[in-house]
Structures are given as C-alpha cells and as structure tokens.
Tab-separated table of C-alpha atoms in Angstrom:
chain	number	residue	atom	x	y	z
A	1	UNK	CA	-1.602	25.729	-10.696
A	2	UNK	CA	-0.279	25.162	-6.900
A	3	UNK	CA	-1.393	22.556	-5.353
A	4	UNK	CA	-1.471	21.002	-8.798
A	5	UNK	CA	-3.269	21.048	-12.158
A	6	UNK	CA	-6.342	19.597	-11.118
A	7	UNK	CA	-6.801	22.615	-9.560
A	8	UNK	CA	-9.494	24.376	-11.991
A	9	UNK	CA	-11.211	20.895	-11.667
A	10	UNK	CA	-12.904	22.689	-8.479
A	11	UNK	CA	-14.725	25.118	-10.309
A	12	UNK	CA	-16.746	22.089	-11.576
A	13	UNK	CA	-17.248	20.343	-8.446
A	14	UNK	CA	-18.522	23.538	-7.020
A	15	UNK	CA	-21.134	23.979	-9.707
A	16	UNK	CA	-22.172	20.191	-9.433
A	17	UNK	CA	-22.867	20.733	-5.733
A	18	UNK	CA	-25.201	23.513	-6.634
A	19	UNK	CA	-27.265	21.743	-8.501
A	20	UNK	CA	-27.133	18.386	-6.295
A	21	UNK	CA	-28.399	20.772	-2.835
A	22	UNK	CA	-31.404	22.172	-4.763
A	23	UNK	CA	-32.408	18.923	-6.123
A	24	UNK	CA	-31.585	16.771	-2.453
A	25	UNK	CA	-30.325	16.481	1.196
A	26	UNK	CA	-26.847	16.301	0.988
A	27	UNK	CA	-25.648	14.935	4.427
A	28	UNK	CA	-21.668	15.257	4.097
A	29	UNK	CA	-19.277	15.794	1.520
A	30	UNK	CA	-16.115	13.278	1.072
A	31	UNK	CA	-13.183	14.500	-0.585
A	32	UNK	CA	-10.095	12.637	-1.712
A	33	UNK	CA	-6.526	13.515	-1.099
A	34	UNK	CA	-4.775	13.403	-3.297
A	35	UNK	CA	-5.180	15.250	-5.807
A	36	UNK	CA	-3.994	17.850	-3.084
A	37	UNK	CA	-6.267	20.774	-4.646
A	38	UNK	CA	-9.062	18.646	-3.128
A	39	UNK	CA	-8.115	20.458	-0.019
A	40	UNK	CA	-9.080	24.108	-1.616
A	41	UNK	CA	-12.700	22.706	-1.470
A	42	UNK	CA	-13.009	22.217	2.143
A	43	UNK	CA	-13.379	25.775	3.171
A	44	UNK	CA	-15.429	26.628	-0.145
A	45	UNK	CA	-18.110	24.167	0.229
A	46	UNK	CA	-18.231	25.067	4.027
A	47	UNK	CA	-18.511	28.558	3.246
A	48	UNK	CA	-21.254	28.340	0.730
A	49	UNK	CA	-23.454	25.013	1.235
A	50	UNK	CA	-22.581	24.677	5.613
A	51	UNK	CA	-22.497	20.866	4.877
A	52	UNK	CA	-20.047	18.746	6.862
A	53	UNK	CA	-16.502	18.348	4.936
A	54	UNK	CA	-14.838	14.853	5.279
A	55	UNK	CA	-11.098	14.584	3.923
A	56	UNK	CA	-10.133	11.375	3.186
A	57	UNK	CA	-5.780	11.400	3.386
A	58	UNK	CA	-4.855	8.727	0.561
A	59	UNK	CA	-1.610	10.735	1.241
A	60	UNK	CA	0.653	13.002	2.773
A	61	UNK	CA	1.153	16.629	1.605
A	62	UNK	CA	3.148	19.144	3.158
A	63	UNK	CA	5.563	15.831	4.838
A	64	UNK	CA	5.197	13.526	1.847
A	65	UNK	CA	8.340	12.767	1.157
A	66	UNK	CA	8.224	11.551	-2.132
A	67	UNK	CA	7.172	14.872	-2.989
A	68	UNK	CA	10.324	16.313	-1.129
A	69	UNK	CA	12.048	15.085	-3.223
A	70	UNK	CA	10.928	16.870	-5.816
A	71	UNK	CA	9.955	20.213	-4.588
A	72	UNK	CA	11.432	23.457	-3.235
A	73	UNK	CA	10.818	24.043	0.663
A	74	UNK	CA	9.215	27.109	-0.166
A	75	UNK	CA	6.349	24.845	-1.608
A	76	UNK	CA	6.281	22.678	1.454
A	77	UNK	CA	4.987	25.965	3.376
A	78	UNK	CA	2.880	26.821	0.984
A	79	UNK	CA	1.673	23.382	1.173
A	80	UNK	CA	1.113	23.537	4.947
A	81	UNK	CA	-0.856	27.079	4.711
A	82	UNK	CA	-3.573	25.031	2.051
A	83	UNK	CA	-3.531	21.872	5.160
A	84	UNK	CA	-4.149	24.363	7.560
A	85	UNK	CA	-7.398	26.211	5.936
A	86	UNK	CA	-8.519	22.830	5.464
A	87	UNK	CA	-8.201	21.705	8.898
A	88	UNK	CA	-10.142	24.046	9.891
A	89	UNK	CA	-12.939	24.114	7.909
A	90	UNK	CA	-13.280	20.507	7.668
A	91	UNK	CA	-15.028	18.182	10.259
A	92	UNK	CA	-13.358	15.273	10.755
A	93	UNK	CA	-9.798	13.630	8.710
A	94	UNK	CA	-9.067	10.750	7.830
A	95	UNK	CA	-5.877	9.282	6.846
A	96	UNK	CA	-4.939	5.862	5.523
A	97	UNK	CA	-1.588	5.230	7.501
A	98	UNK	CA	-0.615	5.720	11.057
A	99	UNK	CA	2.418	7.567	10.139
A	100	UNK	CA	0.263	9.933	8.224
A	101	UNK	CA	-1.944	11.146	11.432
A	102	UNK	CA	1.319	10.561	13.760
A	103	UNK	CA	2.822	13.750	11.483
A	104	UNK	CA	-0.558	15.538	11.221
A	105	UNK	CA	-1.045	15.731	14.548
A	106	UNK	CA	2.320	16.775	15.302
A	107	UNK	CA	2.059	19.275	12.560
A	108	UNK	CA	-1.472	20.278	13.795
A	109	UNK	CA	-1.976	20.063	17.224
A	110	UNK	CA	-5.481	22.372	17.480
A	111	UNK	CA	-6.907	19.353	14.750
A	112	UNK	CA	-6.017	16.308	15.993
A	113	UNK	CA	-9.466	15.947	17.980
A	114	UNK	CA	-10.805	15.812	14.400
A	115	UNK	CA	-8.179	12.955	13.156
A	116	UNK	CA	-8.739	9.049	12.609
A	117	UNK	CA	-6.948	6.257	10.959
A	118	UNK	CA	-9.037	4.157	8.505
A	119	UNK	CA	-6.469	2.041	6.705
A	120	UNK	CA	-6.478	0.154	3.253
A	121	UNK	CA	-7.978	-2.954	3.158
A	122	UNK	CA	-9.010	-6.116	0.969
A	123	UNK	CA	-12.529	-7.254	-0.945
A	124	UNK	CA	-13.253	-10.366	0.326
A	125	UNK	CA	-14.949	-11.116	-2.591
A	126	UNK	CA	-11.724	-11.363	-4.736
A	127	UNK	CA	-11.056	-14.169	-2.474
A	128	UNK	CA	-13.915	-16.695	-3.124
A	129	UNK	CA	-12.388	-18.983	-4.822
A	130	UNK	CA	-8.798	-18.720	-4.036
A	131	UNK	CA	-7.230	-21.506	-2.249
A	132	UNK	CA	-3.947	-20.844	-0.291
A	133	UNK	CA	-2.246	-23.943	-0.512
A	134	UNK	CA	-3.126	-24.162	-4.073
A	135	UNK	CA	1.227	-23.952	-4.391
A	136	UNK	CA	2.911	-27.325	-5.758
A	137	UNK	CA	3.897	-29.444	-3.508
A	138	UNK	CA	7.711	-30.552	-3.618
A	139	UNK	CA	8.124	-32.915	-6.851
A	140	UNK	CA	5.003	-32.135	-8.695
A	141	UNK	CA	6.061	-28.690	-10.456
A	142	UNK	CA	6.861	-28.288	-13.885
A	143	UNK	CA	9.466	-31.568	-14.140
A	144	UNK	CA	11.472	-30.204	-10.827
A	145	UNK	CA	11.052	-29.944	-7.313
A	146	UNK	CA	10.844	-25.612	-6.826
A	147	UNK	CA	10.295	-23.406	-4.242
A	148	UNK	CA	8.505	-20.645	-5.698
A	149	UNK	CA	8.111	-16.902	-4.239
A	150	UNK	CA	5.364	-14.894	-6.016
A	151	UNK	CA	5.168	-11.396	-6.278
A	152	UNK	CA	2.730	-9.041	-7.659
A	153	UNK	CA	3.393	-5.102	-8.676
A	154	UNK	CA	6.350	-3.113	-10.419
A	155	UNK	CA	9.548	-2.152	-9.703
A	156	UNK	CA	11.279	1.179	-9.485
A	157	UNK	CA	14.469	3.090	-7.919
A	158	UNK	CA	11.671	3.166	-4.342
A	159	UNK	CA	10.755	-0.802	-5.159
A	160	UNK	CA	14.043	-2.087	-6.110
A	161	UNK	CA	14.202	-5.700	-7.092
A	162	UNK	CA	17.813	-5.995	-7.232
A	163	UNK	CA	18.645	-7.477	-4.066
A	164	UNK	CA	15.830	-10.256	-4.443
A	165	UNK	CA	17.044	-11.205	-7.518
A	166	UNK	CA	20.840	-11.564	-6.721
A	167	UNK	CA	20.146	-13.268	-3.542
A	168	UNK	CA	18.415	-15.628	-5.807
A	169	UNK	CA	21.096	-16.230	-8.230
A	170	UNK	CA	23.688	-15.933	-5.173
A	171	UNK	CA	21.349	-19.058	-3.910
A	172	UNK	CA	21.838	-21.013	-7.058
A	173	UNK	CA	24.842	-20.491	-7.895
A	174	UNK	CA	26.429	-21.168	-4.197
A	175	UNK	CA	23.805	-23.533	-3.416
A	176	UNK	CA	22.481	-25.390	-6.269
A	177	UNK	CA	19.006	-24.581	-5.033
A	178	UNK	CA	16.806	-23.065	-7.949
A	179	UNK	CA	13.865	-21.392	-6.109
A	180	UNK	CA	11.846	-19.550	-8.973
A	181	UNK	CA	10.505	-15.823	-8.592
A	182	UNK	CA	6.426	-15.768	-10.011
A	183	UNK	CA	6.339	-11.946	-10.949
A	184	UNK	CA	3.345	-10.056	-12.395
A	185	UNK	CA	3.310	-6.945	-13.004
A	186	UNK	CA	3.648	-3.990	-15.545
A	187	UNK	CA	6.814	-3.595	-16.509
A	188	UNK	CA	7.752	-5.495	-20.077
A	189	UNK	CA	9.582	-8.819	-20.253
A	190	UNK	CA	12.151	-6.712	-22.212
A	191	UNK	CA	12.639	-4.482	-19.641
A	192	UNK	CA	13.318	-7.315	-16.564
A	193	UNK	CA	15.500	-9.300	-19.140
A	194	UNK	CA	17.550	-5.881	-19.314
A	195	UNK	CA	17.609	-5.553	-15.684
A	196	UNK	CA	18.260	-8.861	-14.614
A	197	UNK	CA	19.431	-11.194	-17.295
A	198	UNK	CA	20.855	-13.465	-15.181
A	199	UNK	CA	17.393	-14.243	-13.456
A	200	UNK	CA	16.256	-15.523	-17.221
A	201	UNK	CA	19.592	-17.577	-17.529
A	202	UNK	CA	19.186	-19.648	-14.843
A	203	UNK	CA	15.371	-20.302	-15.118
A	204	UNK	CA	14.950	-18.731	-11.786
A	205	UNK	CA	12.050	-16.112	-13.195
A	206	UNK	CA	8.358	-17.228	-14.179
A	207	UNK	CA	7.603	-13.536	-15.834
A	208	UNK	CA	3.557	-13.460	-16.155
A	209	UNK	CA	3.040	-9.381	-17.245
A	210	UNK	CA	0.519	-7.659	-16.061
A	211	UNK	CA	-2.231	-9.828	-15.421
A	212	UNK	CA	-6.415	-9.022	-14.158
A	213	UNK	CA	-6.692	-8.402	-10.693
A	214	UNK	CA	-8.145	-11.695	-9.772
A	215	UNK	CA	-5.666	-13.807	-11.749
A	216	UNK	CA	-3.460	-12.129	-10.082
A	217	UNK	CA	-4.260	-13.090	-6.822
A	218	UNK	CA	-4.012	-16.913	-8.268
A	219	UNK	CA	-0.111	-16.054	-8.900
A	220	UNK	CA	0.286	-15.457	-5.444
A	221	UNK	CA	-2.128	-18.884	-4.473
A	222	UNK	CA	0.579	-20.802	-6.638
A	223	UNK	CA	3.341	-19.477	-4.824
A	224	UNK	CA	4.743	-20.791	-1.346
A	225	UNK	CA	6.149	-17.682	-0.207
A	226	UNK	CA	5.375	-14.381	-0.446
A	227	UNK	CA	7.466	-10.823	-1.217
A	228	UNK	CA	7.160	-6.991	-1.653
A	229	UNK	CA	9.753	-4.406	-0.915
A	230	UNK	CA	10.951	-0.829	-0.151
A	231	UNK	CA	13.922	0.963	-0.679
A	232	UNK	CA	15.275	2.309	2.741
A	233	UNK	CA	15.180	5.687	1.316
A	234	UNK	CA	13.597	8.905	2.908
A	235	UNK	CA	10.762	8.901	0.701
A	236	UNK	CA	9.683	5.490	1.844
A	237	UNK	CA	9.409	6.377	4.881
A	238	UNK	CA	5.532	5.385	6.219
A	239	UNK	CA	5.207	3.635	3.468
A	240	UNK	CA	1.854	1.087	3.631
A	241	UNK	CA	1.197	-0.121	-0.010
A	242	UNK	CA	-2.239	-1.143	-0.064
A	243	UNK	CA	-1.650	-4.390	-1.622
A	244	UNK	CA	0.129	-5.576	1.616
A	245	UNK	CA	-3.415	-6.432	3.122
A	246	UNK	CA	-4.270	-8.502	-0.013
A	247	UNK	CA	-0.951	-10.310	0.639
A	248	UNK	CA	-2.143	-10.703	4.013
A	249	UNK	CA	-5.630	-11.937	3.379
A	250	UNK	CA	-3.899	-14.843	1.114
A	251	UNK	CA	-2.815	-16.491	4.367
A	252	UNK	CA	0.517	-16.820	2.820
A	253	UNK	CA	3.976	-16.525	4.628
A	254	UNK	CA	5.248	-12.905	3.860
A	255	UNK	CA	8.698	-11.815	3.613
A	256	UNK	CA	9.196	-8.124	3.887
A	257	UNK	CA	11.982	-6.501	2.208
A	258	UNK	CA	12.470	-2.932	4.078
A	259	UNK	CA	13.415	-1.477	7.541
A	260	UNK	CA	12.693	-3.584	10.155
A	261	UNK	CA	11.443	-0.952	12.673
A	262	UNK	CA	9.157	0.674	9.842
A	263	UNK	CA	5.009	0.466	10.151
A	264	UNK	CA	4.470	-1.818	7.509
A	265	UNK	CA	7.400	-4.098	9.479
A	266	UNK	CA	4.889	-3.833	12.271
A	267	UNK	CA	1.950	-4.850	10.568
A	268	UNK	CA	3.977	-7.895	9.207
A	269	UNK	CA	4.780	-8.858	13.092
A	270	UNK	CA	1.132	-7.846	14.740
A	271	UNK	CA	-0.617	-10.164	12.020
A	272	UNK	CA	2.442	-12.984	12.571
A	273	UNK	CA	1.994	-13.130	8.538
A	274	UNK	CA	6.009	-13.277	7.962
A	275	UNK	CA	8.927	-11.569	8.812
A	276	UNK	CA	11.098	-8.629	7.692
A	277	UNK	CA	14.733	-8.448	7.160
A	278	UNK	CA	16.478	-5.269	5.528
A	279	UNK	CA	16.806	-4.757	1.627
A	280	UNK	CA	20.616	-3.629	2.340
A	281	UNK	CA	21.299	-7.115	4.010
A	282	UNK	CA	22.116	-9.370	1.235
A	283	UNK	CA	23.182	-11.920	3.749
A	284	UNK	CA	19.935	-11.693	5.743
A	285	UNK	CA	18.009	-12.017	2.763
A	286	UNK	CA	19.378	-15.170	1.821
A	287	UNK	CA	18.983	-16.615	5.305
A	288	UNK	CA	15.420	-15.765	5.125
A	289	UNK	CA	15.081	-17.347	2.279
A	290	UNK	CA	17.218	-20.462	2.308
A	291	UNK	CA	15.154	-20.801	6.389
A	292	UNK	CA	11.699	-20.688	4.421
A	293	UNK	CA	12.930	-23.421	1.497
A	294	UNK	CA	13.939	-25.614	4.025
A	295	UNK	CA	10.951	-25.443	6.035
A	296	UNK	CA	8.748	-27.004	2.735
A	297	UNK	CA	11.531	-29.024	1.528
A	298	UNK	CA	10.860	-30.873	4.923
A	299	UNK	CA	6.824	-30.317	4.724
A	300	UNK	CA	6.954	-27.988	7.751
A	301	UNK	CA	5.610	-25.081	6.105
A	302	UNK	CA	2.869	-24.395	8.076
A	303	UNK	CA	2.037	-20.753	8.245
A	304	UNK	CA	-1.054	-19.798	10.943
A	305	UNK	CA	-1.315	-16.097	10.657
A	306	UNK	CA	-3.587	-14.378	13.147
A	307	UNK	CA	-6.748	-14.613	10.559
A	308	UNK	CA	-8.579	-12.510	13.545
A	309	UNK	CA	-6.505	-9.193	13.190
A	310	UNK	CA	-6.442	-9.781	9.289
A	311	UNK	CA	-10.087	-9.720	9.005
A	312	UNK	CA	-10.030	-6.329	10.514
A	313	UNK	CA	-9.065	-4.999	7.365
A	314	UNK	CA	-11.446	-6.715	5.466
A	315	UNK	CA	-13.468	-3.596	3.563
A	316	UNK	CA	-16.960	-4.358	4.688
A	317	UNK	CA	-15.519	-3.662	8.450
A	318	UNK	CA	-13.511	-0.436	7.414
A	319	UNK	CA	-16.771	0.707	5.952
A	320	UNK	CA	-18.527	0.369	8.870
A	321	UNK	CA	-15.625	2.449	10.613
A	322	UNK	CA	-16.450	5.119	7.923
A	323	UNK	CA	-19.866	4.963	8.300
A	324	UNK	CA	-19.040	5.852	12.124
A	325	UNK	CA	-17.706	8.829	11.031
A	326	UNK	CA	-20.676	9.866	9.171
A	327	UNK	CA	-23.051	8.618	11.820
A	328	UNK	CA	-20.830	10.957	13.972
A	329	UNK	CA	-21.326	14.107	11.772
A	330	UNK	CA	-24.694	13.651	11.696
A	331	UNK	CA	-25.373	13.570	15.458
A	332	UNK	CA	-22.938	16.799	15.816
A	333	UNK	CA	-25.817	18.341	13.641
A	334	UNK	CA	-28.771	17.339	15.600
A	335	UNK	CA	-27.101	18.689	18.825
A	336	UNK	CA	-27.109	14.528	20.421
C-alpha cells in the first residue's frame, strides 16, 4: 500500500469526479498532502478529466524527516519517483513552509516555476472576544503574586517539556520565585504527574486537559508569557507548527524553545513577537525567563509586536493568496 493505506481511497475519488464533471464545470481540483497517495491522483485526473491539478503540501515527502526516521532509503526514492509524476502533471504547488519549497525546488529544479508558499494561518474570528492583557496583574492571582507562562498542545520525545519544567523548578528552588506553567493539552494529568512530579510539588503547574479550541485560546489570554518548543533533532528540522500564528495573533510575548537559526526562530524575530533561546541551554532558558518575570514584576511588560506582518497570516488574506492561484489557472486556460 506504498505511499500508504489510503491508497485504494483513490479509486473512490476517481469515481466521485465522474459523476461531479457530467453533472457541472469543475474549474480545478485541490488535493491535500498528506495523505501522500494524494499525489497518485495528480496524473490520473489529468489524464482522464484535463482539469487543472492543485497540490496543496501540508507536508514533506520524500525529505520529511520525521518519516526518515522511520523508513528505509529505498522508500525515500520510491517516494521521490511518486513527487516527480506529480510535478509534472500538476499545475501549480503549494506548500505550507518555506523550508518545504526551499527542498522542492532543490529537489526539482524543472518545477519550481510551478511552486508557492501559502503558510498556516489564524481565524480571526476565534479572536473576538479575547483580550490580551486579560493576565493577572502582580498581587491579584489566586492569594499570590505569579508570573504565569501558558502553553497550549502535547508533549512528546520531538516536543519535549523537560527543560521548561526543570528550569522552572531550578527557578524556585534557587530563586524562591514560583512562576506557574498554564498547560492544556491532551495528555492525562496522570501522565504529566509521572513525568514531572516535581512541577505538582511545588505548585508550579496549573494542568487544564484538553480544553475547546476557543477556551483554549483564553488559557493563553490569562497567561503573561507565552511558550512552545522543539527538540533540536533532525526530524524537526523546518518545523512551523501551525499553532505558532495563533500564538502570534494573541499579541502575547513568545518564548521559543528550539534552534535559534531555524524558520520558525525567524518568524519569532520578523514579527518581534518574542525571542528564541535553545532547548539544550538550560542556563539560557532560565535567563529568558527570570528577564521576562522581572520585566512585569516592575510593570514594564509591554510587548508591541509588529500587528502589521501578523495580520498577514490572518486566513481571510491567505485565501485570497489561494484564490490567486486559482484565478491564475483559470487565465492559463483562456490563453490571457
């Protein structure tokens, strides 16, 4: 079932399209990546229906190196043969991350006149009623003055929230200064308390679970700073979580847990939204954060991201960019 078993899933799609080209115009097709079979229907649908193919890269295949990993190099070229085919039939790709179409076109040459980058983005509407100072303000938390860094998703050996978490208890302990992690996400209570019992010990852990997507936004609108991470492992590497540009659309200082030179390090420093220090660098991290608890012990936390670039990745405008495509496509066919 190479590229994977979604692959007899085309049969279907083929037979849909049938019926949807005798019933109406059918100006384009879109298809998803992954699941990678998607890419077997590029040249089929071109071959029978001579309708303009769109793939969308939500990621990388024959590079991804998650996948890597995980796989035998013998699948990696076998990988490449299925990208190439598709190139080729397709009109235009798309791909979600600069590092994606950076290896694409290096990969692909003879395509890269048919490559764009349309990234991830936010809803603005999830953000109609969320107010980013909505954080506590020093003495009126829970019966303590707390510093509080929210953070929403799971964790894993490629997310690790180990170094977070003892730079937190390093802080305490060394310190005195209890500055409380706001966490939802998907992994159990019982599993965190496993992981990191001392977080629970010292009360430095607000554990919410896995919480709507709009509540929780309002974990990160209670919190005063901001956090995700990556491991700096191989199959990070281009990594560009699409949650980073709701954490940028909270207008909330971000700190960014990774490789400083790495695209989503970038994005941090083009938006001014925060700043990045490595995971490896326990001593780093607890600069970082000691330098943003003092700035709102002393009421000097005033974060002014550049709201202009941020609202470029607002989704109404990257639909518009999509629609470009499209508009594009159809233009090609009328010869303008």
């Amino acid at each position: 079932l190479f590229p994977d078993r979604l692959k007899s899933w085309n049969r279907g799609v083929i037979r849909c399209l049938d019926r949807l080209v005798r019933s109406e115009p059918i100006g384009a097709v879109l298809i998803n990546v992954a699941p990678f079979s998607g890419l077997l229907l590029s040249r089929a649908i071109k071959k029978r229906f001579s309708i303009p193919v769109v793939l969308n890269f939500r990621d990388a295949f024959s590079f991804n190196n998650y996948y890597q990993l995980h796989r035998r190099s013998r699948d990696m070229h076998r990988a490449m043969d299925v990208e190439r085919e598709a190139f080729d039939s397709a009109d235009r790709a798309v791909f979600v991350t600069p590092f994606m179409m950076s290896g694409y076109s290096r990969i692909f040459p003879e395509y890269a006149h048919k490559m764009c980058v349309i990234p991830n983005g936010y809803d603005e509407d999830d953000f109609l009623e969320f107010d980013p100072d909505s954080g506590p303000e020093p003495g009126t938390g829970p019966g303590e003055n707390c510093f509080t860094i929210g953070y929403n998703g799971s964790f894993s050996k490629l997310v690790p929230m180990r170094p977070l978490a003892h730079a937190l208890c390093t802080i305490y302990e060394t310190h005195g200064i209890r500055i409380r992690l706001s966490i939802a996400t998907k992994n159990t209570e019982s599993e965190f308390r496993k992981l990191f019992p001392d977080l629970f010990r010292l009360g430095l852990v607000d554990y919410r679970g896995f919480l709507p997507h709009r509540e929780s936004l309002a974990n990160l609108g209670r919190a005063h700073l901001l956090t995700f991470m990556f491991a700096d492992n191989p199959a990070t590497e281009g990594a560009f979580s699409g949650k980073v540009f709701e954490y940028l659309r909270t207008y909330k200082p971000i700190l960014l847990l990774h490789k400083k030179d790495s695209d989503i390090a970038r994005l941090i420093a083009d938006t001014t939204a925060g700043i990045t220090v490595h995971i490896d660098s326990q001593d780093e991290i607890i600069r970082a954060i000691l330098h943003f608890h003092e700035l709102w012990q002393n009421g000097r936390l005033r974060h002014v991201p550049d709201k202009a670039r941020i609202r470029q990745y607002d989704y109404r405008t990257l639909a518009k960019q999509m629609a470009s495509v499209f508009d594009a496509l159809q233009a090609d066919e009328k010869g303008e």
